[in-house]
Amino acid sequence: MNEQPLVSVVIATYNMGHYLPEAIQSVLDQSWQALEVVVVDDGSTDNTAEAMQAFATDERVRYIPTGNQGQPRAKNRGLEEARGDFIAFCDADDLWSRRKLELQMAYFDDPAVGVVYSEVSYIDQEGAHINKAQPYERHSGRVTEQLIIKNFVPFGTAVIRRACVEKNGRFDESLPMGIDWDLWLRYSVDWDFQYVNDVTYIYRIWAGQMSKNYRGRYDNAFLILEKFLSANPNVIPERLESRAWADMYISRGMSIAAAEKSFLEPFLDVGRGLLRDCFYWQGWRSLAKLMLRRV
């Protein structure tokens, strides 16, 4: 690319004034020069407005305060305000590596590629590195059949074409959680995904994150799976639909077992999963773990 296309970076924030300036600065420090930062403040009641004063004279940063309407609507407002042909995301408590866009944008030379994502590392609330294994295998190309089983795309790592939004839609505002998986599933039907094996995103783990709400996360995941399969009846083979439902039940059951040290509810979920797909070896392994804990 001789002339860099503009990348719009959407940061939706709510009461993250403590971390937000560092997140914005990590984006502005990119080796890629053609970018803008769209900060949508979803009704913060902390010092966010004051913290944004540090960027008041930077023409690359736009600050859009709104009433509190929830994360999906705030992100969609960012999409509406974005001027670039490419759009990326950064959560207000996370960070980008300096060469993120430089490393990822080259893959958009292929017009079939709609989403380029990468690897992630982890820090704690004070910024110290955390050793954490990556839970999922990454995939490139047409990834619907892999994505229907696990959301392996770390949200903040992704850069997307504006054309994806125009063709396949924005975030579903009826979903309080899981909005990225819902988005990736829709995009995967028409676009290639490209994985970049470089750490370009730094995810902060700290107390009180929405991601710790495992019951809410699975409630929404069930809704997302049902919605996608209903809207795309011929995209996924029947055997894979069964595997997707099996994995959903089994994963929920094991999450509840790990968090609550319970047996009956996880046992029933694993059983439901195996009824959906009795050949799913992870279900039998999960059942064995539950029974061993019971002994």
CSV table of C-alpha atoms in Angstrom, one decimal:
chain,number,residue,atom,x,y,z
A,1,MET,CA,0.0,0.0,0.0
A,2,ASN,CA,1.7,3.2,-1.2
A,3,GLU,CA,-0.8,5.5,0.6
A,4,GLN,CA,-2.0,4.3,3.9
A,5,PRO,CA,-5.8,3.9,4.1
A,6,LEU,CA,-7.4,5.5,7.2
A,7,VAL,CA,-8.2,3.2,10.1
A,8,SER,CA,-10.8,4.3,12.6
A,9,VAL,CA,-10.3,2.9,16.1
A,10,VAL,CA,-13.4,2.7,18.2
A,11,ILE,CA,-13.1,2.9,22.0
A,12,ALA,CA,-16.4,2.5,23.8
A,13,THR,CA,-15.9,3.4,27.5
A,14,TYR,CA,-17.8,3.5,30.7
A,15,ASN,CA,-16.2,4.7,34.0
A,16,MET,CA,-12.7,3.8,32.8
A,17,GLY,CA,-11.1,7.2,33.3
A,18,HIS,CA,-8.2,5.6,35.2
A,19,TYR,CA,-7.1,3.4,32.3
A,20,LEU,CA,-8.5,5.2,29.2
A,21,PRO,CA,-5.7,7.7,28.6
A,22,GLU,CA,-3.1,4.9,28.4
A,23,ALA,CA,-5.3,2.9,26.0
A,24,ILE,CA,-5.7,6.0,23.7
A,25,GLN,CA,-2.0,6.7,23.8
A,26,SER,CA,-1.1,3.2,22.9
A,27,VAL,CA,-3.2,3.6,19.7
A,28,LEU,CA,-1.8,7.1,18.9
A,29,ASP,CA,1.8,5.7,19.3
A,30,GLN,CA,1.2,3.3,16.3
A,31,SER,CA,3.8,3.1,13.6
A,32,TRP,CA,0.8,3.3,11.2
A,33,GLN,CA,0.1,7.0,10.7
A,34,ALA,CA,-3.3,7.1,9.0
A,35,LEU,CA,-5.6,6.6,12.0
A,36,GLU,CA,-8.3,8.3,14.0
A,37,VAL,CA,-9.6,7.4,17.5
A,38,VAL,CA,-13.3,7.6,18.2
A,39,VAL,CA,-14.0,7.6,21.9
A,40,VAL,CA,-17.6,7.0,22.8
A,41,ASP,CA,-18.3,7.7,26.5
A,42,ASP,CA,-21.4,5.6,27.5
A,43,GLY,CA,-22.5,7.9,30.3
A,44,SER,CA,-19.5,7.7,32.6
A,45,THR,CA,-19.8,9.2,36.0
A,46,ASP,CA,-16.1,9.1,36.9
A,47,ASN,CA,-13.3,11.4,35.7
A,48,THR,CA,-13.5,10.3,32.1
A,49,ALA,CA,-14.4,13.8,30.8
A,50,GLU,CA,-11.5,15.3,32.7
A,51,ALA,CA,-9.1,12.6,31.5
A,52,MET,CA,-10.0,13.3,27.9
A,53,GLN,CA,-8.8,16.9,28.2
A,54,ALA,CA,-5.3,15.6,27.6
A,55,PHE,CA,-6.3,14.8,24.0
A,56,ALA,CA,-8.4,17.9,23.3
A,57,THR,CA,-5.9,19.4,20.9
A,58,ASP,CA,-5.1,16.2,19.0
A,59,GLU,CA,-7.1,16.2,15.8
A,60,ARG,CA,-6.8,12.4,15.6
A,61,VAL,CA,-9.0,12.0,18.6
A,62,ARG,CA,-12.8,12.6,18.8
A,63,TYR,CA,-14.6,12.4,22.1
A,64,ILE,CA,-18.3,11.7,22.0
A,65,PRO,CA,-20.1,11.7,25.3
A,66,THR,CA,-23.6,10.0,25.3
A,67,GLY,CA,-26.1,8.9,27.8
A,68,ASN,CA,-25.7,5.4,29.3
A,69,GLN,CA,-27.2,3.0,26.7
A,70,GLY,CA,-25.0,0.0,27.0
A,71,GLN,CA,-21.9,-1.4,25.3
A,72,PRO,CA,-23.5,-2.6,22.0
A,73,ARG,CA,-25.1,0.8,21.3
A,74,ALA,CA,-21.9,2.7,22.3
A,75,LYS,CA,-19.8,0.5,19.9
A,76,ASN,CA,-22.4,1.1,17.1
A,77,ARG,CA,-22.2,4.8,17.7
A,78,GLY,CA,-18.5,4.5,17.2
A,79,LEU,CA,-19.1,2.6,13.9
A,80,GLU,CA,-21.4,5.4,12.8
A,81,GLU,CA,-18.8,8.0,13.5
A,82,ALA,CA,-15.9,6.2,11.9
A,83,ARG,CA,-14.6,7.7,8.8
A,84,GLY,CA,-12.1,5.1,7.7
A,85,ASP,CA,-12.4,2.3,5.2
A,86,PHE,CA,-11.1,0.0,8.0
A,87,ILE,CA,-12.2,-0.2,11.6
A,88,ALA,CA,-10.5,-1.5,14.7
A,89,PHE,CA,-11.3,-1.7,18.4
A,90,CYS,CA,-9.6,-1.2,21.7
A,91,ASP,CA,-11.3,-1.6,25.0
A,92,ALA,CA,-10.7,1.3,27.4
A,93,ASP,CA,-8.8,-0.8,29.9
A,94,ASP,CA,-6.5,-2.5,27.3
A,95,LEU,CA,-3.5,-1.6,25.2
A,96,TRP,CA,-2.2,-2.0,21.6
A,97,SER,CA,1.3,-2.9,20.7
A,98,ARG,CA,3.1,-0.2,18.6
A,99,ARG,CA,3.2,-2.2,15.3
A,100,LYS,CA,-0.3,-3.6,15.5
A,101,LEU,CA,-1.8,-1.9,12.4
A,102,GLU,CA,1.5,-2.2,10.5
A,103,LEU,CA,1.5,-6.0,10.9
A,104,GLN,CA,-2.2,-6.5,10.2
A,105,MET,CA,-3.1,-4.1,7.4
A,106,ALA,CA,-1.0,-5.8,4.8
A,107,TYR,CA,-3.3,-8.7,4.7
A,108,PHE,CA,-6.1,-6.6,3.3
A,109,ASP,CA,-4.4,-6.5,0.0
A,110,ASP,CA,-6.5,-9.6,-0.6
A,111,PRO,CA,-10.1,-8.3,-1.2
A,112,ALA,CA,-11.6,-11.5,0.1
A,113,VAL,CA,-10.3,-10.8,3.6
A,114,GLY,CA,-12.7,-9.0,5.8
A,115,VAL,CA,-11.3,-9.6,9.3
A,116,VAL,CA,-7.6,-9.7,10.3
A,117,TYR,CA,-7.0,-10.7,13.9
A,118,SER,CA,-3.9,-11.6,16.0
A,119,GLU,CA,-2.6,-12.9,19.2
A,120,VAL,CA,-3.1,-11.4,22.6
A,121,SER,CA,-1.1,-11.2,25.9
A,122,TYR,CA,-2.2,-10.3,29.4
A,123,ILE,CA,-1.5,-7.9,32.2
A,124,ASP,CA,-3.0,-7.3,35.6
A,125,GLN,CA,-4.7,-4.2,36.9
A,126,GLU,CA,-1.3,-2.6,37.6
A,127,GLY,CA,0.2,-3.5,34.2
A,128,ALA,CA,2.3,-6.4,35.3
A,129,HIS,CA,2.6,-9.3,32.7
A,130,ILE,CA,0.5,-12.4,33.4
A,131,ASN,CA,1.4,-15.8,32.0
A,132,LYS,CA,-1.8,-17.2,30.6
A,133,ALA,CA,-2.2,-20.0,28.1
A,134,GLN,CA,-4.2,-19.3,25.0
A,135,PRO,CA,-7.4,-21.5,25.2
A,136,TYR,CA,-8.2,-21.9,21.6
A,137,GLU,CA,-6.6,-22.8,18.3
A,138,ARG,CA,-6.7,-20.0,15.7
A,139,HIS,CA,-7.9,-20.3,12.1
A,140,SER,CA,-7.7,-18.5,8.8
A,141,GLY,CA,-9.9,-18.6,5.7
A,142,ARG,CA,-13.6,-19.3,5.7
A,143,VAL,CA,-13.9,-20.1,9.4
A,144,THR,CA,-17.6,-20.5,10.1
A,145,GLU,CA,-17.3,-24.3,10.9
A,146,GLN,CA,-14.6,-23.6,13.4
A,147,LEU,CA,-16.2,-20.4,14.8
A,148,ILE,CA,-19.5,-22.1,15.4
A,149,ILE,CA,-17.8,-24.3,18.1
A,150,LYS,CA,-15.6,-21.7,19.7
A,151,ASN,CA,-15.1,-17.9,19.5
A,152,PHE,CA,-11.3,-18.0,18.9
A,153,VAL,CA,-11.1,-14.4,17.7
A,154,PRO,CA,-9.9,-12.1,20.6
A,155,PHE,CA,-12.1,-9.1,20.0
A,156,GLY,CA,-9.7,-6.2,20.5
A,157,THR,CA,-7.2,-7.8,18.1
A,158,ALA,CA,-9.5,-7.5,15.1
A,159,VAL,CA,-9.3,-5.1,12.2
A,160,ILE,CA,-12.3,-5.2,9.8
A,161,ARG,CA,-13.3,-3.7,6.5
A,162,ARG,CA,-16.0,-1.1,6.6
A,163,ALA,CA,-17.6,-3.2,3.8
A,164,CYS,CA,-18.2,-6.0,6.4
A,165,VAL,CA,-20.4,-3.6,8.4
A,166,GLU,CA,-22.2,-2.4,5.3
A,167,LYS,CA,-22.9,-5.9,4.1
A,168,ASN,CA,-23.4,-7.9,7.3
A,169,GLY,CA,-24.4,-5.4,9.9
A,170,ARG,CA,-23.4,-3.8,13.2
A,171,PHE,CA,-23.4,-5.1,16.7
A,172,ASP,CA,-26.7,-6.6,17.9
A,173,GLU,CA,-28.0,-4.1,20.5
A,174,SER,CA,-30.4,-6.7,22.0
A,175,LEU,CA,-27.4,-8.7,23.3
A,176,PRO,CA,-25.7,-7.4,26.5
A,177,MET,CA,-22.8,-9.9,26.1
A,178,GLY,CA,-21.2,-12.0,23.4
A,179,ILE,CA,-21.7,-9.3,20.8
A,180,ASP,CA,-18.3,-10.0,19.2
A,181,TRP,CA,-19.1,-13.7,18.6
A,182,ASP,CA,-22.4,-12.8,17.0
A,183,LEU,CA,-20.6,-10.3,14.7
A,184,TRP,CA,-17.8,-12.7,13.7
A,185,LEU,CA,-20.3,-15.5,12.9
A,186,ARG,CA,-22.2,-13.1,10.6
A,187,TYR,CA,-19.1,-11.9,8.9
A,188,SER,CA,-17.7,-15.4,8.5
A,189,VAL,CA,-20.4,-16.3,6.0
A,190,ASP,CA,-19.2,-13.9,3.4
A,191,TRP,CA,-15.6,-13.0,4.3
A,192,ASP,CA,-12.2,-14.7,4.9
A,193,PHE,CA,-10.6,-14.3,8.3
A,194,GLN,CA,-6.8,-14.0,8.5
A,195,TYR,CA,-4.8,-14.8,11.7
A,196,VAL,CA,-1.5,-13.0,12.4
A,197,ASN,CA,0.7,-14.9,14.8
A,198,ASP,CA,2.0,-11.8,16.6
A,199,VAL,CA,0.9,-10.3,19.9
A,200,THR,CA,-0.6,-7.0,19.0
A,201,TYR,CA,-3.1,-6.6,21.8
A,202,ILE,CA,-2.6,-6.5,25.6
A,203,TYR,CA,-5.7,-7.5,27.6
A,204,ARG,CA,-6.0,-6.3,31.2
A,205,ILE,CA,-7.4,-8.8,33.7
A,206,TRP,CA,-8.9,-7.1,36.8
A,207,ALA,CA,-11.7,-7.6,39.3
A,208,GLY,CA,-15.2,-6.7,38.3
A,209,GLN,CA,-14.9,-7.3,34.6
A,210,MET,CA,-18.1,-8.3,32.7
A,211,SER,CA,-16.2,-11.3,31.3
A,212,LYS,CA,-16.4,-12.9,34.8
A,213,ASN,CA,-20.2,-13.2,34.5
A,214,TYR,CA,-20.1,-16.7,33.2
A,215,ARG,CA,-23.8,-17.4,33.6
A,216,GLY,CA,-24.8,-14.3,31.7
A,217,ARG,CA,-22.2,-15.1,29.0
A,218,TYR,CA,-23.6,-18.5,28.4
A,219,ASP,CA,-27.2,-17.3,28.4
A,220,ASN,CA,-26.3,-15.0,25.6
A,221,ALA,CA,-24.2,-17.6,23.8
A,222,PHE,CA,-27.2,-19.9,23.6
A,223,LEU,CA,-29.3,-17.0,22.1
A,224,ILE,CA,-26.5,-16.2,19.6
A,225,LEU,CA,-26.1,-19.8,18.4
A,226,GLU,CA,-29.9,-20.2,17.9
A,227,LYS,CA,-30.1,-16.9,16.1
A,228,PHE,CA,-27.3,-17.7,13.7
A,229,LEU,CA,-28.4,-21.2,12.9
A,230,SER,CA,-32.0,-20.0,12.3
A,231,ALA,CA,-30.8,-17.2,9.9
A,232,ASN,CA,-28.3,-19.5,8.1
A,233,PRO,CA,-30.0,-22.9,7.8
A,234,ASN,CA,-27.8,-24.2,5.0
A,235,VAL,CA,-24.4,-22.9,6.1
A,236,ILE,CA,-23.5,-25.5,8.8
A,237,PRO,CA,-23.8,-29.3,8.2
A,238,GLU,CA,-26.3,-31.0,10.6
A,239,ARG,CA,-23.6,-33.0,12.3
A,240,LEU,CA,-21.8,-29.7,13.1
A,241,GLU,CA,-24.9,-28.1,14.5
A,242,SER,CA,-25.2,-31.1,16.9
A,243,ARG,CA,-21.5,-30.6,17.8
A,244,ALA,CA,-22.0,-26.9,18.4
A,245,TRP,CA,-25.0,-27.5,20.7
A,246,ALA,CA,-23.1,-30.3,22.5
A,247,ASP,CA,-20.1,-28.1,23.1
A,248,MET,CA,-22.3,-25.2,24.4
A,249,TYR,CA,-24.0,-27.4,27.0
A,250,ILE,CA,-20.8,-29.1,28.1
A,251,SER,CA,-18.8,-25.9,28.3
A,252,ARG,CA,-21.6,-24.2,30.4
A,253,GLY,CA,-21.7,-27.2,32.7
A,254,MET,CA,-18.0,-27.3,33.3
A,255,SER,CA,-17.8,-23.5,33.8
A,256,ILE,CA,-20.5,-23.8,36.5
A,257,ALA,CA,-18.7,-26.8,38.1
A,258,ALA,CA,-15.4,-24.9,38.3
A,259,ALA,CA,-16.9,-21.7,39.6
A,260,GLU,CA,-19.5,-23.1,42.0
A,261,LYS,CA,-18.1,-26.5,42.9
A,262,SER,CA,-21.5,-28.0,42.2
A,263,PHE,CA,-22.3,-31.4,40.6
A,264,LEU,CA,-26.0,-31.9,39.6
A,265,GLU,CA,-26.4,-28.9,37.3
A,266,PRO,CA,-23.1,-29.5,35.5
A,267,PHE,CA,-23.9,-33.2,35.3
A,268,LEU,CA,-27.2,-32.5,33.6
A,269,ASP,CA,-25.6,-30.0,31.2
A,270,VAL,CA,-22.9,-32.5,30.2
A,271,GLY,CA,-25.6,-35.1,29.7
A,272,ARG,CA,-27.6,-32.8,27.5
A,273,GLY,CA,-24.4,-32.2,25.5
A,274,LEU,CA,-23.8,-35.9,25.0
A,275,LEU,CA,-27.3,-36.5,23.9
A,276,ARG,CA,-26.8,-33.9,21.2
A,277,ASP,CA,-23.5,-35.6,20.1
A,278,CYS,CA,-22.6,-38.9,21.7
A,279,PHE,CA,-19.3,-39.0,19.7
A,280,TYR,CA,-17.9,-35.8,21.2
A,281,TRP,CA,-14.9,-37.0,23.2
A,282,GLN,CA,-14.7,-33.7,25.2
A,283,GLY,CA,-18.1,-34.5,26.6
A,284,TRP,CA,-17.0,-37.9,27.9
A,285,ARG,CA,-13.8,-36.4,29.3
A,286,SER,CA,-15.9,-33.7,31.1
A,287,LEU,CA,-18.2,-36.4,32.4
A,288,ALA,CA,-15.2,-38.3,33.8
A,289,LYS,CA,-13.9,-35.2,35.5
A,290,LEU,CA,-17.2,-34.6,37.2
A,291,MET,CA,-17.5,-38.2,38.4
A,292,LEU,CA,-13.9,-38.2,39.8
A,293,ARG,CA,-14.7,-35.0,41.7
A,294,ARG,CA,-17.8,-36.6,43.0
A,295,VAL,CA,-15.9,-39.6,44.4
